[in-house]
JSON list of C-alpha atoms and ligand atoms in Angstrom, two decimals:
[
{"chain": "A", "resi": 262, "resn": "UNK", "atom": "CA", "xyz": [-3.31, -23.85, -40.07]},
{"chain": "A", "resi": 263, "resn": "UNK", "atom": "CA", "xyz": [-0.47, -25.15, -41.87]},
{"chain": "A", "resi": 264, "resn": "UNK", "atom": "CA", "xyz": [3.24, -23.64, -42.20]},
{"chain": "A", "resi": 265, "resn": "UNK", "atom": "CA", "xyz": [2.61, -23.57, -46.11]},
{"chain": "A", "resi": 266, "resn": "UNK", "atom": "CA", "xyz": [-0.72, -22.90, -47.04]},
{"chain": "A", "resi": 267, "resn": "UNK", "atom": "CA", "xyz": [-1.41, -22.76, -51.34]},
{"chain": "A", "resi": 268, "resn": "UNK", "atom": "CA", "xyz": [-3.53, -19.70, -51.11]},
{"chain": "A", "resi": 269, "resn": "UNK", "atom": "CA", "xyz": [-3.70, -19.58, -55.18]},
{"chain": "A", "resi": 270, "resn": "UNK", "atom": "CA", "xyz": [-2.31, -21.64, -58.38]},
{"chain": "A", "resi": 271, "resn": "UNK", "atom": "CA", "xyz": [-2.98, -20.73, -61.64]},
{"chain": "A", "resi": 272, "resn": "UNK", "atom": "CA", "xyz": [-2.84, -23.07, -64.61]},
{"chain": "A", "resi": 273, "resn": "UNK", "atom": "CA", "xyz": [-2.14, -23.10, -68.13]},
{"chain": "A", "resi": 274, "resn": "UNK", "atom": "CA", "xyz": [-3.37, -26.10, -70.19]},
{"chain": "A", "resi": 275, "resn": "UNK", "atom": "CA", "xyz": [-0.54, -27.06, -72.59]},
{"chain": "A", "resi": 276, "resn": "UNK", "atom": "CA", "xyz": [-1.63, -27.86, -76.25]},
{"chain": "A", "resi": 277, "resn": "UNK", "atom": "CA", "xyz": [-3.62, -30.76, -77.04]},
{"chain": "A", "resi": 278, "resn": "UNK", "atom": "CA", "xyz": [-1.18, -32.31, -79.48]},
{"chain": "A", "resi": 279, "resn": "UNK", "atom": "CA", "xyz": [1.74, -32.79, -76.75]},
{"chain": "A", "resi": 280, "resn": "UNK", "atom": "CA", "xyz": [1.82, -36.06, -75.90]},
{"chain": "A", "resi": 281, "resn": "UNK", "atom": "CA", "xyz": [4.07, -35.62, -71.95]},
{"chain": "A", "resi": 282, "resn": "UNK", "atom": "CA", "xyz": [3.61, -31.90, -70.89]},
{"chain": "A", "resi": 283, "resn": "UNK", "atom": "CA", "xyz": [-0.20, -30.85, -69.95]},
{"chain": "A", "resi": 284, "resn": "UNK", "atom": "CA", "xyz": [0.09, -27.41, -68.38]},
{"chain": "A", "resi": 285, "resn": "UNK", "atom": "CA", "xyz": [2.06, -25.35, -66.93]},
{"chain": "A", "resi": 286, "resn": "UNK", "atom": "CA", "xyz": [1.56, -23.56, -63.39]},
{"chain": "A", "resi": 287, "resn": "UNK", "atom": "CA", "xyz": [2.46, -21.04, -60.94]},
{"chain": "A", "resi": 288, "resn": "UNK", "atom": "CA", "xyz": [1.67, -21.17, -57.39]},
{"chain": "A", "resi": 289, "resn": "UNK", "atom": "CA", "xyz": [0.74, -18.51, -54.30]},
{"chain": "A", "resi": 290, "resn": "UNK", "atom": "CA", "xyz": [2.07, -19.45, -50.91]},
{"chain": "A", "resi": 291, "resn": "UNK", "atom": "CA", "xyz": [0.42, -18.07, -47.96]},
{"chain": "A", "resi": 292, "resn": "UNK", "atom": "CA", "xyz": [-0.82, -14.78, -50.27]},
{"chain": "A", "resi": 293, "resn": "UNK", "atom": "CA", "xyz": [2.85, -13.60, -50.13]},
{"chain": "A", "resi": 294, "resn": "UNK", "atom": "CA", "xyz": [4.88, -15.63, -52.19]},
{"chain": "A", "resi": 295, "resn": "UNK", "atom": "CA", "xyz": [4.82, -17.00, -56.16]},
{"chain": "A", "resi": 296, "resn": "UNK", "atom": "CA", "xyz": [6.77, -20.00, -57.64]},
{"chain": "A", "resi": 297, "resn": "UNK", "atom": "CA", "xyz": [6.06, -19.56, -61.57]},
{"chain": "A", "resi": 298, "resn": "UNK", "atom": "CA", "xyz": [7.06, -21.99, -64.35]},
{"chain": "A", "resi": 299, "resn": "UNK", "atom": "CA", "xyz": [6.07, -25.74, -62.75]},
{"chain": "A", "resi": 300, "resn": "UNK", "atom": "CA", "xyz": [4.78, -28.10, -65.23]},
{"chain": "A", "resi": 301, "resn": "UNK", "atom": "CA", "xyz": [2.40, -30.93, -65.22]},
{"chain": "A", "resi": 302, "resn": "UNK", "atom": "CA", "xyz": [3.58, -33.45, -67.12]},
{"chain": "A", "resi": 303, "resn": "UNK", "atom": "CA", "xyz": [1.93, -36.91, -67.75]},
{"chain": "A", "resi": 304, "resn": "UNK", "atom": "CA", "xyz": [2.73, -39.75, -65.22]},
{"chain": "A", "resi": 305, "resn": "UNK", "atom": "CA", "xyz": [1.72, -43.22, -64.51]},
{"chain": "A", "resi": 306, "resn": "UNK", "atom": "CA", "xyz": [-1.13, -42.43, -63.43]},
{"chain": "A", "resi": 307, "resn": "UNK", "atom": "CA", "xyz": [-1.07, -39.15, -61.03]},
{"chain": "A", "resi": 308, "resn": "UNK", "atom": "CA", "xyz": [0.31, -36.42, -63.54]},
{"chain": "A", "resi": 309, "resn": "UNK", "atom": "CA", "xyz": [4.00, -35.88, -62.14]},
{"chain": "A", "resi": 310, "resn": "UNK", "atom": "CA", "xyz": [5.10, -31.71, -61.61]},
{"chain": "A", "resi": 311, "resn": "UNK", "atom": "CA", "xyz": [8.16, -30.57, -62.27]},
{"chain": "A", "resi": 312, "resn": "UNK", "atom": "CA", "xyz": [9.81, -27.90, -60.24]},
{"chain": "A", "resi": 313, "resn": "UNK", "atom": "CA", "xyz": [10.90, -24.84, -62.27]},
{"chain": "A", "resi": 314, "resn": "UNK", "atom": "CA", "xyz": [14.34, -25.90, -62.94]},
{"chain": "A", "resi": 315, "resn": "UNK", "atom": "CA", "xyz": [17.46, -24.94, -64.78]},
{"chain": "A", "resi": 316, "resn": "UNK", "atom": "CA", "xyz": [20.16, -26.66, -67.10]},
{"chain": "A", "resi": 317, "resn": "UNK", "atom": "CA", "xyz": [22.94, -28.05, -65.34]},
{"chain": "A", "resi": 318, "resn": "UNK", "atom": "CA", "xyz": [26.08, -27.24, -67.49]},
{"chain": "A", "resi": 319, "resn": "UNK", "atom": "CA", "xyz": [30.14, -28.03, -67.18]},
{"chain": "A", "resi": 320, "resn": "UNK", "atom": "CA", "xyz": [33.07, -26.85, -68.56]},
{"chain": "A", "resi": 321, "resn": "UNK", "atom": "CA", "xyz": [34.98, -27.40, -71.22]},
{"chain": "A", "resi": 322, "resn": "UNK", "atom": "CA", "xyz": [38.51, -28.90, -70.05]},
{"chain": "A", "resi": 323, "resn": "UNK", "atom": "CA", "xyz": [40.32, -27.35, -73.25]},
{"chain": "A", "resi": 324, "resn": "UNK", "atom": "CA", "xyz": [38.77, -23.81, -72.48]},
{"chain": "A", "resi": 325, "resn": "UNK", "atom": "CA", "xyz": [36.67, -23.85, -69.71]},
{"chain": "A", "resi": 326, "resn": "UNK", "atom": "CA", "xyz": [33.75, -22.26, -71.84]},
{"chain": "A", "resi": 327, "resn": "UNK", "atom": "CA", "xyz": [30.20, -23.80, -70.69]},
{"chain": "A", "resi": 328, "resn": "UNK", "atom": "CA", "xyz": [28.10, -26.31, -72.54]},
{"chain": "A", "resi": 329, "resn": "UNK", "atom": "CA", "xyz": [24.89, -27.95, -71.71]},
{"chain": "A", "resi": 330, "resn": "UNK", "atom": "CA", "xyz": [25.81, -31.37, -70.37]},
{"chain": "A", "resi": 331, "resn": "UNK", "atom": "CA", "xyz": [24.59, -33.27, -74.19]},
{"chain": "A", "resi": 332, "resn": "UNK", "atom": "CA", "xyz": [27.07, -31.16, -75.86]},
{"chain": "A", "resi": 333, "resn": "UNK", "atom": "CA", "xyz": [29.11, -33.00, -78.02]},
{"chain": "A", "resi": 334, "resn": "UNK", "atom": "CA", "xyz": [31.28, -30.32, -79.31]},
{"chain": "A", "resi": 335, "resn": "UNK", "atom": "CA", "xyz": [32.21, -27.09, -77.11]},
{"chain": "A", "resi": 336, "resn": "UNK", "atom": "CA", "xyz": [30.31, -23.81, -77.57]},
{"chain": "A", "resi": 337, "resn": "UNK", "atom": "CA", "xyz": [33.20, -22.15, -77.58]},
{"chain": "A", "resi": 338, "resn": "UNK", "atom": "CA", "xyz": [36.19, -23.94, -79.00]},
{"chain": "A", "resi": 339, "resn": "UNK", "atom": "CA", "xyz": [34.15, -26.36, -81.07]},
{"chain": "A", "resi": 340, "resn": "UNK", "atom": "CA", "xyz": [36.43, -29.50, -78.84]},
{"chain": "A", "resi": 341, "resn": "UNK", "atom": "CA", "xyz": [34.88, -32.45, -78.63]},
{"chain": "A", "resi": 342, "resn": "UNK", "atom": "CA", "xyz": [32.65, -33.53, -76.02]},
{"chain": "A", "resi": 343, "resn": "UNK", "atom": "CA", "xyz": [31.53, -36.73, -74.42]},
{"chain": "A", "resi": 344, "resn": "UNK", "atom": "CA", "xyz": [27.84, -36.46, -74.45]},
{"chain": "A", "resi": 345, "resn": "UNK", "atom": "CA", "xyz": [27.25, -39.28, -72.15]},
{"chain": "A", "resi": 346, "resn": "UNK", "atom": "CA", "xyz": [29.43, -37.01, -68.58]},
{"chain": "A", "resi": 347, "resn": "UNK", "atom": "CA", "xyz": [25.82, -36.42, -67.19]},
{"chain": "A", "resi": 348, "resn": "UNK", "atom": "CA", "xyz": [25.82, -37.99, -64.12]},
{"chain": "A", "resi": 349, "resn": "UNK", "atom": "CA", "xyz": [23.11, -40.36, -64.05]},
{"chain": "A", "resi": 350, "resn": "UNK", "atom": "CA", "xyz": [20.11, -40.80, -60.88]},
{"chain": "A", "resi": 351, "resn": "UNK", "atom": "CA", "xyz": [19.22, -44.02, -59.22]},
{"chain": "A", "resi": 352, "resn": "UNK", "atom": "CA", "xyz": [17.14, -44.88, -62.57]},
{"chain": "A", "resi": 353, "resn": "UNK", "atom": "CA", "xyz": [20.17, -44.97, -64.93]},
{"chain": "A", "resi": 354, "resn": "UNK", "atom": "CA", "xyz": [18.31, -41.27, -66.36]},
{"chain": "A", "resi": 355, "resn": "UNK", "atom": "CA", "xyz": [20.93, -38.58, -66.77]},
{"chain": "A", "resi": 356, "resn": "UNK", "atom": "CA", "xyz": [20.60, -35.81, -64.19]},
{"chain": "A", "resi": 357, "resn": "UNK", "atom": "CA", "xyz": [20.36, -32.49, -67.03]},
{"chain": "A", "resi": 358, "resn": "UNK", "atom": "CA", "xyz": [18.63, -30.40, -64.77]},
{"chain": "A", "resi": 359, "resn": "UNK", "atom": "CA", "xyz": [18.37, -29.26, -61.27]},
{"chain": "A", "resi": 360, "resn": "UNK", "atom": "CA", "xyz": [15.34, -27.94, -59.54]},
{"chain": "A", "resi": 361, "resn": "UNK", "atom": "CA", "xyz": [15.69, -24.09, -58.41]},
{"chain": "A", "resi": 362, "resn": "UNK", "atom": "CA", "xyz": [12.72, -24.55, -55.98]},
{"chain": "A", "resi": 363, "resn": "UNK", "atom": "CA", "xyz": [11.31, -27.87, -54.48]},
{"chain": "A", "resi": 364, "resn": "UNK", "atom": "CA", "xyz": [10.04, -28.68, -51.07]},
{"chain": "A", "resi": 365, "resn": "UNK", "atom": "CA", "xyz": [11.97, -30.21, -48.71]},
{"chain": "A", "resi": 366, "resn": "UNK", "atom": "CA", "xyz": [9.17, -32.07, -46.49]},
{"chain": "A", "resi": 367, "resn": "UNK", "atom": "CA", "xyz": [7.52, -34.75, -47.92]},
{"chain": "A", "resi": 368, "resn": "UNK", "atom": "CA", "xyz": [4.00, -33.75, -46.60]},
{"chain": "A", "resi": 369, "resn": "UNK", "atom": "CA", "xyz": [4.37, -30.35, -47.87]},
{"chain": "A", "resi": 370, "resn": "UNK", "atom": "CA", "xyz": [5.11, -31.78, -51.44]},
{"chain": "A", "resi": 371, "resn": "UNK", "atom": "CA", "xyz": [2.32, -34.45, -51.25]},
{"chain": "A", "resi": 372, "resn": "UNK", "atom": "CA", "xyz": [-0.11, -31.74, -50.00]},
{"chain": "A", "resi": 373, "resn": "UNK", "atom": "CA", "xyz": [1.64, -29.00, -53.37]},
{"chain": "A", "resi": 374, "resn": "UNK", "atom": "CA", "xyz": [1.55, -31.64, -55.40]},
{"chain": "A", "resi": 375, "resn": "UNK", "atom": "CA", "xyz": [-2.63, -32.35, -54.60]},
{"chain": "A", "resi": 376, "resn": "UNK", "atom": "CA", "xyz": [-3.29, -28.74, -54.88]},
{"chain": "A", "resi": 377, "resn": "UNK", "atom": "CA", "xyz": [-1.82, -28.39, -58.26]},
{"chain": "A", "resi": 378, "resn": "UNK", "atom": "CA", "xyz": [-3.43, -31.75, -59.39]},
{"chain": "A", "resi": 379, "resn": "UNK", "atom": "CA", "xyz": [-6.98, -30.35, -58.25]},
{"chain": "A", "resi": 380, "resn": "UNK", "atom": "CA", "xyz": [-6.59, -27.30, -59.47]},
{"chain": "A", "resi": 381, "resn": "UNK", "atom": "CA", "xyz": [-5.53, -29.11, -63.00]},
{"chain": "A", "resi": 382, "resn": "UNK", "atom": "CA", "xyz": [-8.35, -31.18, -62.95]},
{"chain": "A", "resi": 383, "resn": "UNK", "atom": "CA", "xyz": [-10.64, -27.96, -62.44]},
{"chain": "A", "resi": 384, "resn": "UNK", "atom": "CA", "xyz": [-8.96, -26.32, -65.12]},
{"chain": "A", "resi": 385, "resn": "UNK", "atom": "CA", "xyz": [-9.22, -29.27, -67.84]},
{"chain": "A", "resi": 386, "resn": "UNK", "atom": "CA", "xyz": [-13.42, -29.71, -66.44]},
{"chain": "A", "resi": 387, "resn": "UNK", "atom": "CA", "xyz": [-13.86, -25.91, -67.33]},
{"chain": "A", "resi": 388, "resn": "UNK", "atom": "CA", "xyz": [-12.03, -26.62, -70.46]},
{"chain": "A", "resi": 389, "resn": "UNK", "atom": "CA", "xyz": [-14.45, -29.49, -71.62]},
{"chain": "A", "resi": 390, "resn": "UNK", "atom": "CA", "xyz": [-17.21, -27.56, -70.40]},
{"chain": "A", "resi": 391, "resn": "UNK", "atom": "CA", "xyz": [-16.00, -24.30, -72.74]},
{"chain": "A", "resi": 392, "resn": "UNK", "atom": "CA", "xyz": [-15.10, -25.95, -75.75]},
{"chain": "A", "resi": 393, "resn": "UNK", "atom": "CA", "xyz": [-17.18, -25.54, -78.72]},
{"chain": "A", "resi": 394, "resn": "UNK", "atom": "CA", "xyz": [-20.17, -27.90, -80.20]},
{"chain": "A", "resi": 395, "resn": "UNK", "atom": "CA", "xyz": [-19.07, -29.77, -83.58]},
{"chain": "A", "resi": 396, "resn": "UNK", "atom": "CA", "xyz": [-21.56, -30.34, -85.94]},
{"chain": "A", "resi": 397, "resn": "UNK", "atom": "CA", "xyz": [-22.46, -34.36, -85.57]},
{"chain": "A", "resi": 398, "resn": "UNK", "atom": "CA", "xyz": [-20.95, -34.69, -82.42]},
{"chain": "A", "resi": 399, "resn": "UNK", "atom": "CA", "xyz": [-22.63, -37.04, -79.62]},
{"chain": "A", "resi": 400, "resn": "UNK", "atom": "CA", "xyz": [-24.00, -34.95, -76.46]},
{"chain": "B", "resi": 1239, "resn": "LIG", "atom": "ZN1", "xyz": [36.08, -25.45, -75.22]}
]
């Protein structure tokens, strides 16, 4: 048996009319542990999930108050920002968020990663299957 076993993951198909973000998820390791708040969002090809995650934010140097890191004025003293300070990832992409969870061995986040893809897949069949007849609609 593996270390991490995904004993349960639950999903939440995101509306239809959002382009990047189809579902949400949470997941049960080993019957003793939930992650909530992952979210499948549209890849190349293999949907990508997203850790749940939190804004990074800095502080002001006038005031110290704390503004998300596209602030271009402070929160709290209304100074103005430079909303390019995000430091950026290998991809020139600012880094805005960090993840509060995430695996740390790569087979354990290929195998979460499958798990969650399967059970989206399952989710979006049952969906299809569920959804009602139109009127004029091929079979
Ligand atoms: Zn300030």
């Amino acid at each position: 048996m593996r270390d991490i076993e995904v004993t349960e993951v639950r999903i939440k198909l995101a509306a239809e009319d959002d382009e990047k973000l189809l579902g949400y998820c949470s997941v049960t390791l080993n019957n003793a542990f939930v992650i909530k708040d992952l979210k499948i969002i549209q890849g190349d090809g293999s949907p990508f999930i997203a850790m749940p995650s939190r804004k990074i934010t800095d502080k002001c140097p006038r005031c110290s108050g704390k503004n998300h890191l596209r602030a271009k004025f402070c929160n709290e003293c209304g100074s103005k920002l430079d909303p390019q300070r995000a430091e950026t990832d290998q991809r020139g992409r600012a880094k805005l968020h960090f993840d509060l969870v995430h695996p740390i061995k790569p087979d354990v986040r290929e195998y979460v990663h499958r798990k969650i893809v399967e059970a989206y897949q399952a989710e979006l069949a049952r969906g299809q299957v569920a959804a009602p007849h139109r009127d004029g609609e091929d079979l």
